[in-house]
Amino acid sequence: MKVRKAVIPAAGLGTRMLPATKTVPKEMLPLVDKPVIQYIIEEAVAAGIEDILIVTNRAKSAMDDYFDYYPELEDRLQRSGKEKELAEVKRSADLANIFYVRQKETKGLGHAIWRAKRFVGDEPFAVLLGDDIMKAQKPVIRQLIDAAEKYDRSCVGVQSVATEAISKYSSVKVSPLEERTFAVSDMNEKPTREQMLSNYAILGRYVLTPDIFPILETLEPGYGGEIQLTDGLKVLAHQDKMLAVDFEGRRYDTGNLKGFLEATVDFALEHPETGDWLRAFLKEKAAAL
Ligand code: G1P
């Protein structure tokens, strides 16, 4: 198995970040100096992915514009000698081969992934959720690809979360294969405490084989009345075709206000232009608390 393609579902309505996301897609909100989605694309590219499909909707054309050239702006930057800005503006358009498809109806994550069927063909592919940002030494999706390629199976990225938090995610039933890698025999979406299968929750990264498409095609709506990817993956888990990797790295849910602010502070502390300044500013604030 060789993973060359990635799918980024980014067709959600962004209801947890209103009113900002009424007209700006949540994936386009700036984390320090780049939109959220650029971090996700950069993770995929760093993992060796060449072709990326973004699943969008009718309110998200700012994303296609962002990953395109902008000759008028580039000319202006060139004429005024703003080399650094010019390089950054061009780099965002040249990151990868980016394709788009619209999810014409908001019917859930499983339905969004199903829209990728024509793009994916009969290859395995990575999935990176559009609002889960990772900070890791080795790209999180690369950690999953390595396991998926080694065992020739689909793979979900998991981390252990607090029992009180599991109902926000999906939980997986695992048995160990090797360090940080597990076989998955069952999973469920948004479980109650009684339904949870373990503290391991799926957190925004997947490597899937095209076996998932016929399953998604006939899937009944699940949690929230939506076609849930987890329900489709459960079928693969029951067939013993699914792995989980307890990935190394910090995950931020930038689709909610607190996660977004945590990511903003952590990334700004590491940014060469803002790091020292922010550290001093935070110390001053903390002293006054
Ligand atoms: C989605 C998935 C869920 C996963 C979560 C975090 O849920 O359906 O299985 O655990 O992302 O990656 P959502 O955050 O869209 O409710």
PDB file of C-alpha atoms and ligand atoms in Angstrom:
ATOM      1  CA  MET A   1       0.000   0.000   0.000  1.00  0.00           C
ATOM      2  CA  LYS A   2       1.296   3.491  -0.876  1.00  0.00           C
ATOM      3  CA  VAL A   3      -0.618   6.587   0.260  1.00  0.00           C
ATOM      4  CA  ARG A   4      -0.337   9.523  -2.191  1.00  0.00           C
ATOM      5  CA  LYS A   5      -3.695  11.236  -1.800  1.00  0.00           C
ATOM      6  CA  ALA A   6      -5.459  13.075   0.998  1.00  0.00           C
ATOM      7  CA  VAL A   7      -8.996  14.280   1.582  1.00  0.00           C
ATOM      8  CA  ILE A   8      -9.793  17.240   3.822  1.00  0.00           C
ATOM      9  CA  PRO A   9     -13.483  17.500   4.709  1.00  0.00           C
ATOM     10  CA  ALA A  10     -14.167  21.217   5.207  1.00  0.00           C
ATOM     11  CA  ALA A  11     -17.866  21.560   4.510  1.00  0.00           C
ATOM     12  CA  GLY A  12     -19.158  22.099   8.051  1.00  0.00           C
ATOM     13  CA  LEU A  13     -21.177  25.182   8.931  1.00  0.00           C
ATOM     14  CA  GLY A  14     -18.830  26.320  11.713  1.00  0.00           C
ATOM     15  CA  THR A  15     -21.658  26.807  14.203  1.00  0.00           C
ATOM     16  CA  ARG A  16     -19.327  26.635  17.223  1.00  0.00           C
ATOM     17  CA  MET A  17     -17.433  29.755  16.110  1.00  0.00           C
ATOM     18  CA  LEU A  18     -20.273  32.145  15.296  1.00  0.00           C
ATOM     19  CA  PRO A  19     -20.584  35.019  14.567  1.00  0.00           C
ATOM     20  CA  ALA A  20     -17.028  35.055  13.063  1.00  0.00           C
ATOM     21  CA  THR A  21     -17.824  32.103  10.808  1.00  0.00           C
ATOM     22  CA  LYS A  22     -21.032  33.559   9.392  1.00  0.00           C
ATOM     23  CA  THR A  23     -19.162  34.697   6.256  1.00  0.00           C
ATOM     24  CA  VAL A  24     -15.556  33.541   6.837  1.00  0.00           C
ATOM     25  CA  PRO A  25     -15.097  29.753   6.643  1.00  0.00           C
ATOM     26  CA  LYS A  26     -13.729  28.467   9.965  1.00  0.00           C
ATOM     27  CA  GLU A  27     -10.880  26.864   8.022  1.00  0.00           C
ATOM     28  CA  MET A  28      -9.843  30.358   6.865  1.00  0.00           C
ATOM     29  CA  LEU A  29      -9.579  31.917  10.328  1.00  0.00           C
ATOM     30  CA  PRO A  30      -5.967  32.987  10.929  1.00  0.00           C
ATOM     31  CA  LEU A  31      -3.832  31.054  13.393  1.00  0.00           C
ATOM     32  CA  VAL A  32      -1.126  33.675  13.939  1.00  0.00           C
ATOM     33  CA  ASP A  33      -0.346  34.491  10.277  1.00  0.00           C
ATOM     34  CA  LYS A  34      -1.770  31.587   8.262  1.00  0.00           C
ATOM     35  CA  PRO A  35      -5.290  30.205   7.869  1.00  0.00           C
ATOM     36  CA  VAL A  36      -6.083  27.017   9.794  1.00  0.00           C
ATOM     37  CA  ILE A  37      -6.373  24.941   6.611  1.00  0.00           C
ATOM     38  CA  GLN A  38      -2.814  25.791   5.544  1.00  0.00           C
ATOM     39  CA  TYR A  39      -1.422  24.005   8.619  1.00  0.00           C
ATOM     40  CA  ILE A  40      -3.387  20.905   7.608  1.00  0.00           C
ATOM     41  CA  ILE A  41      -2.165  21.042   4.016  1.00  0.00           C
ATOM     42  CA  GLU A  42       1.402  21.528   5.252  1.00  0.00           C
ATOM     43  CA  GLU A  43       1.084  18.439   7.475  1.00  0.00           C
ATOM     44  CA  ALA A  44      -0.097  16.368   4.502  1.00  0.00           C
ATOM     45  CA  VAL A  45       2.692  17.681   2.259  1.00  0.00           C
ATOM     46  CA  ALA A  46       5.322  17.031   4.962  1.00  0.00           C
ATOM     47  CA  ALA A  47       4.036  13.442   5.062  1.00  0.00           C
ATOM     48  CA  GLY A  48       4.694  13.007   1.337  1.00  0.00           C
ATOM     49  CA  ILE A  49       1.142  13.529   0.037  1.00  0.00           C
ATOM     50  CA  GLU A  50       0.994  14.901  -3.520  1.00  0.00           C
ATOM     51  CA  ASP A  51      -2.713  15.328  -4.340  1.00  0.00           C
ATOM     52  CA  ILE A  52      -5.241  16.827  -1.940  1.00  0.00           C
ATOM     53  CA  LEU A  53      -9.020  17.055  -2.279  1.00  0.00           C
ATOM     54  CA  ILE A  54     -10.861  19.604  -0.154  1.00  0.00           C
ATOM     55  CA  VAL A  55     -14.569  18.876   0.316  1.00  0.00           C
ATOM     56  CA  THR A  56     -16.193  22.309   0.490  1.00  0.00           C
ATOM     57  CA  ASN A  57     -19.649  23.857   0.268  1.00  0.00           C
ATOM     58  CA  ARG A  58     -21.204  26.872  -1.397  1.00  0.00           C
ATOM     59  CA  ALA A  59     -20.065  29.294   1.313  1.00  0.00           C
ATOM     60  CA  LYS A  60     -16.363  28.376   1.186  1.00  0.00           C
ATOM     61  CA  SER A  61     -14.951  29.732  -2.069  1.00  0.00           C
ATOM     62  CA  ALA A  62     -12.432  31.832  -0.072  1.00  0.00           C
ATOM     63  CA  MET A  63     -10.462  28.580   0.243  1.00  0.00           C
ATOM     64  CA  ASP A  64     -10.045  28.025  -3.506  1.00  0.00           C
ATOM     65  CA  ASP A  65      -9.061  31.697  -3.910  1.00  0.00           C
ATOM     66  CA  TYR A  66      -6.446  31.363  -1.178  1.00  0.00           C
ATOM     67  CA  PHE A  67      -4.648  28.460  -2.864  1.00  0.00           C
ATOM     68  CA  ASP A  68      -4.621  30.266  -6.252  1.00  0.00           C
ATOM     69  CA  TYR A  69      -2.248  32.909  -7.684  1.00  0.00           C
ATOM     70  CA  TYR A  70      -3.209  36.563  -7.186  1.00  0.00           C
ATOM     71  CA  PRO A  71      -1.277  38.438  -9.946  1.00  0.00           C
ATOM     72  CA  GLU A  72      -2.412  41.947  -8.984  1.00  0.00           C
ATOM     73  CA  LEU A  73      -1.260  41.513  -5.382  1.00  0.00           C
ATOM     74  CA  GLU A  74       1.961  39.755  -6.433  1.00  0.00           C
ATOM     75  CA  ASP A  75       2.834  42.619  -8.862  1.00  0.00           C
ATOM     76  CA  ARG A  76       2.256  45.187  -6.150  1.00  0.00           C
ATOM     77  CA  LEU A  77       4.445  43.292  -3.647  1.00  0.00           C
ATOM     78  CA  GLN A  78       7.171  42.888  -6.273  1.00  0.00           C
ATOM     79  CA  ARG A  79       7.153  46.571  -7.208  1.00  0.00           C
ATOM     80  CA  SER A  80       7.347  47.652  -3.589  1.00  0.00           C
ATOM     81  CA  GLY A  81      10.211  45.234  -2.828  1.00  0.00           C
ATOM     82  CA  LYS A  82       8.243  43.139  -0.325  1.00  0.00           C
ATOM     83  CA  GLU A  83      10.129  39.966  -1.171  1.00  0.00           C
ATOM     84  CA  LYS A  84       9.212  38.018   1.945  1.00  0.00           C
ATOM     85  CA  GLU A  85       5.476  38.658   1.643  1.00  0.00           C
ATOM     86  CA  LEU A  86       5.630  37.864  -2.081  1.00  0.00           C
ATOM     87  CA  ALA A  87       7.318  34.530  -1.416  1.00  0.00           C
ATOM     88  CA  GLU A  88       4.705  33.597   1.220  1.00  0.00           C
ATOM     89  CA  VAL A  89       1.785  34.582  -1.014  1.00  0.00           C
ATOM     90  CA  LYS A  90       3.157  32.472  -3.872  1.00  0.00           C
ATOM     91  CA  ARG A  91       4.096  29.548  -1.631  1.00  0.00           C
ATOM     92  CA  SER A  92       0.509  29.079  -0.487  1.00  0.00           C
ATOM     93  CA  ALA A  93      -0.551  28.586  -4.121  1.00  0.00           C
ATOM     94  CA  ASP A  94       2.207  26.081  -4.836  1.00  0.00           C
ATOM     95  CA  LEU A  95       1.961  23.844  -1.766  1.00  0.00           C
ATOM     96  CA  ALA A  96       0.316  20.842  -3.461  1.00  0.00           C
ATOM     97  CA  ASN A  97      -2.035  19.804  -6.263  1.00  0.00           C
ATOM     98  CA  ILE A  98      -5.313  20.871  -4.697  1.00  0.00           C
ATOM     99  CA  PHE A  99      -8.697  19.730  -5.992  1.00  0.00           C
ATOM    100  CA  TYR A 100     -12.175  20.646  -4.785  1.00  0.00           C
ATOM    101  CA  VAL A 101     -15.554  18.992  -4.675  1.00  0.00           C
ATOM    102  CA  ARG A 102     -18.672  20.348  -3.024  1.00  0.00           C
ATOM    103  CA  GLN A 103     -20.767  18.488  -0.534  1.00  0.00           C
ATOM    104  CA  LYS A 104     -24.068  19.767  -1.870  1.00  0.00           C
ATOM    105  CA  GLU A 105     -26.042  18.800   1.226  1.00  0.00           C
ATOM    106  CA  THR A 106     -24.871  18.909   4.859  1.00  0.00           C
ATOM    107  CA  LYS A 107     -25.340  15.237   5.636  1.00  0.00           C
ATOM    108  CA  GLY A 108     -22.385  14.425   7.868  1.00  0.00           C
ATOM    109  CA  LEU A 109     -18.727  13.404   7.771  1.00  0.00           C
ATOM    110  CA  GLY A 110     -19.388   9.992   6.201  1.00  0.00           C
ATOM    111  CA  HIS A 111     -21.273  11.647   3.349  1.00  0.00           C
ATOM    112  CA  ALA A 112     -18.460  14.219   2.873  1.00  0.00           C
ATOM    113  CA  ILE A 113     -15.899  11.412   2.557  1.00  0.00           C
ATOM    114  CA  TRP A 114     -18.161   9.585   0.117  1.00  0.00           C
ATOM    115  CA  ARG A 115     -17.941  12.685  -2.141  1.00  0.00           C
ATOM    116  CA  ALA A 116     -14.218  11.868  -2.534  1.00  0.00           C
ATOM    117  CA  LYS A 117     -14.888   8.542  -4.273  1.00  0.00           C
ATOM    118  CA  ARG A 118     -14.086   9.696  -7.825  1.00  0.00           C
ATOM    119  CA  PHE A 119     -10.935  11.518  -6.721  1.00  0.00           C
ATOM    120  CA  VAL A 120      -9.634   8.578  -4.706  1.00  0.00           C
ATOM    121  CA  GLY A 121     -10.285   5.797  -7.246  1.00  0.00           C
ATOM    122  CA  ASP A 122      -8.861   2.501  -6.008  1.00  0.00           C
ATOM    123  CA  GLU A 123      -6.003   3.851  -3.896  1.00  0.00           C
ATOM    124  CA  PRO A 124      -5.664   4.147  -0.129  1.00  0.00           C
ATOM    125  CA  PHE A 125      -5.982   7.737   1.076  1.00  0.00           C
ATOM    126  CA  ALA A 126      -5.406   9.926   4.111  1.00  0.00           C
ATOM    127  CA  VAL A 127      -8.168  11.953   5.781  1.00  0.00           C
ATOM    128  CA  LEU A 128      -7.337  15.080   7.793  1.00  0.00           C
ATOM    129  CA  LEU A 129     -10.271  16.833   9.459  1.00  0.00           C
ATOM    130  CA  GLY A 130     -10.289  20.534   8.591  1.00  0.00           C
ATOM    131  CA  ASP A 131     -10.327  21.854  12.154  1.00  0.00           C
ATOM    132  CA  ASP A 132      -8.030  19.407  13.976  1.00  0.00           C
ATOM    133  CA  ILE A 133      -4.542  20.939  14.022  1.00  0.00           C
ATOM    134  CA  MET A 134      -1.545  18.933  15.194  1.00  0.00           C
ATOM    135  CA  LYS A 135       1.809  19.984  16.643  1.00  0.00           C
ATOM    136  CA  ALA A 136       4.192  17.034  16.350  1.00  0.00           C
ATOM    137  CA  GLN A 137       7.812  16.161  15.591  1.00  0.00           C
ATOM    138  CA  LYS A 138       6.780  13.652  12.937  1.00  0.00           C
ATOM    139  CA  PRO A 139       3.615  14.626  11.013  1.00  0.00           C
ATOM    140  CA  VAL A 140       0.718  12.803  12.687  1.00  0.00           C
ATOM    141  CA  ILE A 141      -0.672  11.604   9.363  1.00  0.00           C
ATOM    142  CA  ARG A 142       2.775  10.138   8.524  1.00  0.00           C
ATOM    143  CA  GLN A 143       2.674   8.161  11.799  1.00  0.00           C
ATOM    144  CA  LEU A 144      -0.638   6.633  10.630  1.00  0.00           C
ATOM    145  CA  ILE A 145       0.545   6.038   7.058  1.00  0.00           C
ATOM    146  CA  ASP A 146       3.574   4.105   8.335  1.00  0.00           C
ATOM    147  CA  ALA A 147       1.341   1.771  10.359  1.00  0.00           C
ATOM    148  CA  ALA A 148      -1.258   1.404   7.579  1.00  0.00           C
ATOM    149  CA  GLU A 149       1.453   0.566   5.019  1.00  0.00           C
ATOM    150  CA  LYS A 150       3.156  -1.896   7.354  1.00  0.00           C
ATOM    151  CA  TYR A 151      -0.027  -3.854   8.183  1.00  0.00           C
ATOM    152  CA  ASP A 152      -1.870  -3.157   4.912  1.00  0.00           C
ATOM    153  CA  ARG A 153      -4.980  -2.012   6.791  1.00  0.00           C
ATOM    154  CA  SER A 154      -6.985   1.157   7.386  1.00  0.00           C
ATOM    155  CA  CYS A 155      -5.934   3.168  10.424  1.00  0.00           C
ATOM    156  CA  VAL A 156      -7.391   5.779  12.778  1.00  0.00           C
ATOM    157  CA  GLY A 157      -5.384   8.232  14.899  1.00  0.00           C
ATOM    158  CA  VAL A 158      -6.337   8.026  18.581  1.00  0.00           C
ATOM    159  CA  GLN A 159      -5.354   9.468  21.928  1.00  0.00           C
ATOM    160  CA  SER A 160      -6.614   8.737  25.405  1.00  0.00           C
ATOM    161  CA  VAL A 161      -9.123  11.366  26.585  1.00  0.00           C
ATOM    162  CA  ALA A 162     -10.839  11.890  29.931  1.00  0.00           C
ATOM    163  CA  THR A 163     -13.935   9.738  30.522  1.00  0.00           C
ATOM    164  CA  GLU A 164     -16.061  12.916  30.833  1.00  0.00           C
ATOM    165  CA  ALA A 165     -14.883  14.029  27.370  1.00  0.00           C
ATOM    166  CA  ILE A 166     -15.400  10.834  25.378  1.00  0.00           C
ATOM    167  CA  SER A 167     -18.986  11.735  24.406  1.00  0.00           C
ATOM    168  CA  LYS A 168     -17.587  14.521  22.180  1.00  0.00           C
ATOM    169  CA  TYR A 169     -15.696  11.964  20.090  1.00  0.00           C
ATOM    170  CA  SER A 170     -15.823   8.335  18.987  1.00  0.00           C
ATOM    171  CA  SER A 171     -14.369   5.567  21.117  1.00  0.00           C
ATOM    172  CA  VAL A 172     -12.538   2.466  19.877  1.00  0.00           C
ATOM    173  CA  LYS A 173     -12.120  -1.053  21.226  1.00  0.00           C
ATOM    174  CA  VAL A 174      -8.456  -1.990  20.897  1.00  0.00           C
ATOM    175  CA  SER A 175      -5.996  -4.818  21.444  1.00  0.00           C
ATOM    176  CA  PRO A 176      -2.245  -4.121  21.307  1.00  0.00           C
ATOM    177  CA  LEU A 177      -0.116  -5.113  18.297  1.00  0.00           C
ATOM    178  CA  GLU A 178       3.071  -3.205  19.054  1.00  0.00           C
ATOM    179  CA  GLU A 179       4.078   0.001  20.816  1.00  0.00           C
ATOM    180  CA  ARG A 180       1.408   2.652  20.093  1.00  0.00           C
ATOM    181  CA  THR A 181      -0.293   0.424  17.466  1.00  0.00           C
ATOM    182  CA  PHE A 182      -3.515  -1.520  18.088  1.00  0.00           C
ATOM    183  CA  ALA A 183      -5.965  -3.723  16.239  1.00  0.00           C
ATOM    184  CA  VAL A 184      -9.479  -2.251  16.392  1.00  0.00           C
ATOM    185  CA  SER A 185     -12.441  -4.610  16.712  1.00  0.00           C
ATOM    186  CA  ASP A 186     -15.236  -2.085  17.338  1.00  0.00           C
ATOM    187  CA  MET A 187     -15.971   1.634  17.591  1.00  0.00           C
ATOM    188  CA  ASN A 188     -18.872   3.967  18.244  1.00  0.00           C
ATOM    189  CA  GLU A 189     -19.670   7.639  17.622  1.00  0.00           C
ATOM    190  CA  LYS A 190     -20.404  10.050  20.501  1.00  0.00           C
ATOM    191  CA  PRO A 191     -20.796   7.262  23.091  1.00  0.00           C
ATOM    192  CA  THR A 192     -22.313   7.797  26.513  1.00  0.00           C
ATOM    193  CA  ARG A 193     -20.181   6.692  29.477  1.00  0.00           C
ATOM    194  CA  GLU A 194     -22.040   3.371  29.482  1.00  0.00           C
ATOM    195  CA  GLN A 195     -21.427   2.847  25.756  1.00  0.00           C
ATOM    196  CA  MET A 196     -17.736   3.823  25.639  1.00  0.00           C
ATOM    197  CA  LEU A 197     -15.385   1.055  24.487  1.00  0.00           C
ATOM    198  CA  SER A 198     -12.179   2.578  25.899  1.00  0.00           C
ATOM    199  CA  ASN A 199     -10.729   6.018  26.626  1.00  0.00           C
ATOM    200  CA  TYR A 200      -9.130   6.047  23.186  1.00  0.00           C
ATOM    201  CA  ALA A 201     -10.921   8.581  20.987  1.00  0.00           C
ATOM    202  CA  ILE A 202     -10.451   9.135  17.253  1.00  0.00           C
ATOM    203  CA  LEU A 203      -8.914  12.586  16.808  1.00  0.00           C
ATOM    204  CA  GLY A 204      -9.119  13.873  13.276  1.00  0.00           C
ATOM    205  CA  ARG A 205      -6.681  11.674  11.315  1.00  0.00           C
ATOM    206  CA  TYR A 206      -7.395   8.521   9.290  1.00  0.00           C
ATOM    207  CA  VAL A 207      -5.836   6.396   6.553  1.00  0.00           C
ATOM    208  CA  LEU A 208      -8.533   4.538   4.642  1.00  0.00           C
ATOM    209  CA  THR A 209      -8.722   1.999   1.877  1.00  0.00           C
ATOM    210  CA  PRO A 210     -11.355   2.386  -0.855  1.00  0.00           C
ATOM    211  CA  ASP A 211     -13.305  -0.493   0.821  1.00  0.00           C
ATOM    212  CA  ILE A 212     -15.017   2.283   2.747  1.00  0.00           C
ATOM    213  CA  PHE A 213     -16.982   3.647  -0.255  1.00  0.00           C
ATOM    214  CA  PRO A 214     -19.469   0.789  -0.827  1.00  0.00           C
ATOM    215  CA  ILE A 215     -20.073   0.785   2.929  1.00  0.00           C
ATOM    216  CA  LEU A 216     -20.750   4.552   3.039  1.00  0.00           C
ATOM    217  CA  GLU A 217     -23.094   4.262   0.062  1.00  0.00           C
ATOM    218  CA  THR A 218     -25.624   2.144   1.927  1.00  0.00           C
ATOM    219  CA  LEU A 219     -25.136   3.509   5.433  1.00  0.00           C
ATOM    220  CA  GLU A 220     -28.202   4.683   7.378  1.00  0.00           C
ATOM    221  CA  PRO A 221     -27.988   8.023   9.204  1.00  0.00           C
ATOM    222  CA  GLY A 222     -26.535   7.628  12.720  1.00  0.00           C
ATOM    223  CA  TYR A 223     -25.792  10.063  15.556  1.00  0.00           C
ATOM    224  CA  GLY A 224     -27.434  13.460  14.968  1.00  0.00           C
ATOM    225  CA  GLY A 225     -29.319  12.110  11.935  1.00  0.00           C
ATOM    226  CA  GLU A 226     -26.085  12.313   9.870  1.00  0.00           C
ATOM    227  CA  ILE A 227     -24.116   9.740   7.862  1.00  0.00           C
ATOM    228  CA  GLN A 228     -21.266   9.064  10.305  1.00  0.00           C
ATOM    229  CA  LEU A 229     -17.819   7.992   9.098  1.00  0.00           C
ATOM    230  CA  THR A 230     -17.373   6.092  12.371  1.00  0.00           C
ATOM    231  CA  ASP A 231     -20.391   3.884  11.560  1.00  0.00           C
ATOM    232  CA  GLY A 232     -18.764   2.972   8.226  1.00  0.00           C
ATOM    233  CA  LEU A 233     -15.386   2.289   9.844  1.00  0.00           C
ATOM    234  CA  LYS A 234     -17.088   0.076  12.411  1.00  0.00           C
ATOM    235  CA  VAL A 235     -17.933  -2.316   9.552  1.00  0.00           C
ATOM    236  CA  LEU A 236     -14.214  -2.518   8.631  1.00  0.00           C
ATOM    237  CA  ALA A 237     -13.326  -2.984  12.312  1.00  0.00           C
ATOM    238  CA  HIS A 238     -15.732  -5.948  12.541  1.00  0.00           C
ATOM    239  CA  GLN A 239     -13.939  -7.456   9.509  1.00  0.00           C
ATOM    240  CA  ASP A 240     -10.576  -7.111  11.307  1.00  0.00           C
ATOM    241  CA  LYS A 241      -9.370  -4.524   8.756  1.00  0.00           C
ATOM    242  CA  MET A 242      -8.693  -1.614  11.075  1.00  0.00           C
ATOM    243  CA  LEU A 243      -5.771  -0.316  13.126  1.00  0.00           C
ATOM    244  CA  ALA A 244      -5.419   2.513  15.621  1.00  0.00           C
ATOM    245  CA  VAL A 245      -2.237   4.471  16.274  1.00  0.00           C
ATOM    246  CA  ASP A 246      -1.869   6.327  19.577  1.00  0.00           C
ATOM    247  CA  PHE A 247      -0.098   9.191  17.851  1.00  0.00           C
ATOM    248  CA  GLU A 248       2.634  11.405  19.314  1.00  0.00           C
ATOM    249  CA  GLY A 249       1.798  15.089  19.226  1.00  0.00           C
ATOM    250  CA  ARG A 250      -0.577  17.711  20.582  1.00  0.00           C
ATOM    251  CA  ARG A 251      -3.996  18.099  18.976  1.00  0.00           C
ATOM    252  CA  TYR A 252      -5.969  21.347  18.955  1.00  0.00           C
ATOM    253  CA  ASP A 253      -9.661  21.523  18.100  1.00  0.00           C
ATOM    254  CA  THR A 254      -9.701  24.877  16.330  1.00  0.00           C
ATOM    255  CA  GLY A 255     -13.426  24.471  15.618  1.00  0.00           C
ATOM    256  CA  ASN A 256     -14.243  25.738  19.114  1.00  0.00           C
ATOM    257  CA  LEU A 257     -13.239  28.974  20.756  1.00  0.00           C
ATOM    258  CA  LYS A 258     -11.045  27.582  23.553  1.00  0.00           C
ATOM    259  CA  GLY A 259      -9.162  25.161  21.292  1.00  0.00           C
ATOM    260  CA  PHE A 260      -8.653  27.963  18.797  1.00  0.00           C
ATOM    261  CA  LEU A 261      -7.203  30.262  21.473  1.00  0.00           C
ATOM    262  CA  GLU A 262      -4.908  27.512  22.828  1.00  0.00           C
ATOM    263  CA  ALA A 263      -3.551  26.912  19.340  1.00  0.00           C
ATOM    264  CA  THR A 264      -3.136  30.652  18.762  1.00  0.00           C
ATOM    265  CA  VAL A 265      -1.077  31.116  21.940  1.00  0.00           C
ATOM    266  CA  ASP A 266       1.073  27.993  21.422  1.00  0.00           C
ATOM    267  CA  PHE A 267       1.803  28.748  17.765  1.00  0.00           C
ATOM    268  CA  ALA A 268       2.455  32.443  18.470  1.00  0.00           C
ATOM    269  CA  LEU A 269       4.927  31.491  21.218  1.00  0.00           C
ATOM    270  CA  GLU A 270       6.885  29.483  18.654  1.00  0.00           C
ATOM    271  CA  HIS A 271       6.689  32.030  15.852  1.00  0.00           C
ATOM    272  CA  PRO A 272       9.979  33.927  15.307  1.00  0.00           C
ATOM    273  CA  GLU A 273       8.197  37.272  14.913  1.00  0.00           C
ATOM    274  CA  THR A 274       5.897  36.990  17.934  1.00  0.00           C
ATOM    275  CA  GLY A 275       7.449  34.465  20.372  1.00  0.00           C
ATOM    276  CA  ASP A 276       9.593  36.736  22.582  1.00  0.00           C
ATOM    277  CA  TRP A 277       7.074  39.547  22.527  1.00  0.00           C
ATOM    278  CA  LEU A 278       4.175  37.245  23.531  1.00  0.00           C
ATOM    279  CA  ARG A 279       6.178  35.638  26.339  1.00  0.00           C
ATOM    280  CA  ALA A 280       6.842  39.080  27.854  1.00  0.00           C
ATOM    281  CA  PHE A 281       3.223  40.137  27.340  1.00  0.00           C
ATOM    282  CA  LEU A 282       1.858  36.977  29.013  1.00  0.00           C
ATOM    283  CA  LYS A 283       4.226  37.383  31.983  1.00  0.00           C
ATOM    284  CA  GLU A 284       3.027  40.939  32.445  1.00  0.00           C
ATOM    285  CA  LYS A 285      -0.616  39.794  32.265  1.00  0.00           C
ATOM    286  CA  ALA A 286      -0.040  36.844  34.610  1.00  0.00           C
ATOM    287  CA  ALA A 287       1.638  39.108  37.173  1.00  0.00           C
ATOM    288  CA  ALA A 288      -1.436  41.343  37.194  1.00  0.00           C
ATOM    289  CA  LEU A 289      -3.917  38.459  37.700  1.00  0.00           C
TER     290      LEU A 289
HETATM  291  C1  G1P B   1     -15.718  14.127  14.327  1.00  0.00           C
HETATM  292  C2  G1P B   1     -15.865  12.605  14.226  1.00  0.00           C
HETATM  293  C3  G1P B   1     -15.532  11.944  15.562  1.00  0.00           C
HETATM  294  C4  G1P B   1     -14.136  12.366  16.004  1.00  0.00           C
HETATM  295  C5  G1P B   1     -14.062  13.917  16.083  1.00  0.00           C
HETATM  296  C6  G1P B   1     -12.674  14.432  16.450  1.00  0.00           C
HETATM  297  O1  G1P B   1     -16.697  14.608  15.202  1.00  0.00           O
HETATM  298  O2  G1P B   1     -17.194  12.288  13.826  1.00  0.00           O
HETATM  299  O3  G1P B   1     -15.578  10.546  15.404  1.00  0.00           O
HETATM  300  O4  G1P B   1     -13.844  11.780  17.255  1.00  0.00           O
HETATM  301  O5  G1P B   1     -14.430  14.483  14.807  1.00  0.00           O
HETATM  302  O6  G1P B   1     -11.772  14.274  15.434  1.00  0.00           O
HETATM  303  P1  G1P B   1     -17.161  16.169  15.234  1.00  0.00           P
HETATM  304  O7  G1P B   1     -16.049  16.929  15.904  1.00  0.00           O
HETATM  305  O8  G1P B   1     -17.343  16.587  13.806  1.00  0.00           O
HETATM  306  O9  G1P B   1     -18.436  16.185  16.020  1.00  0.00           O
END
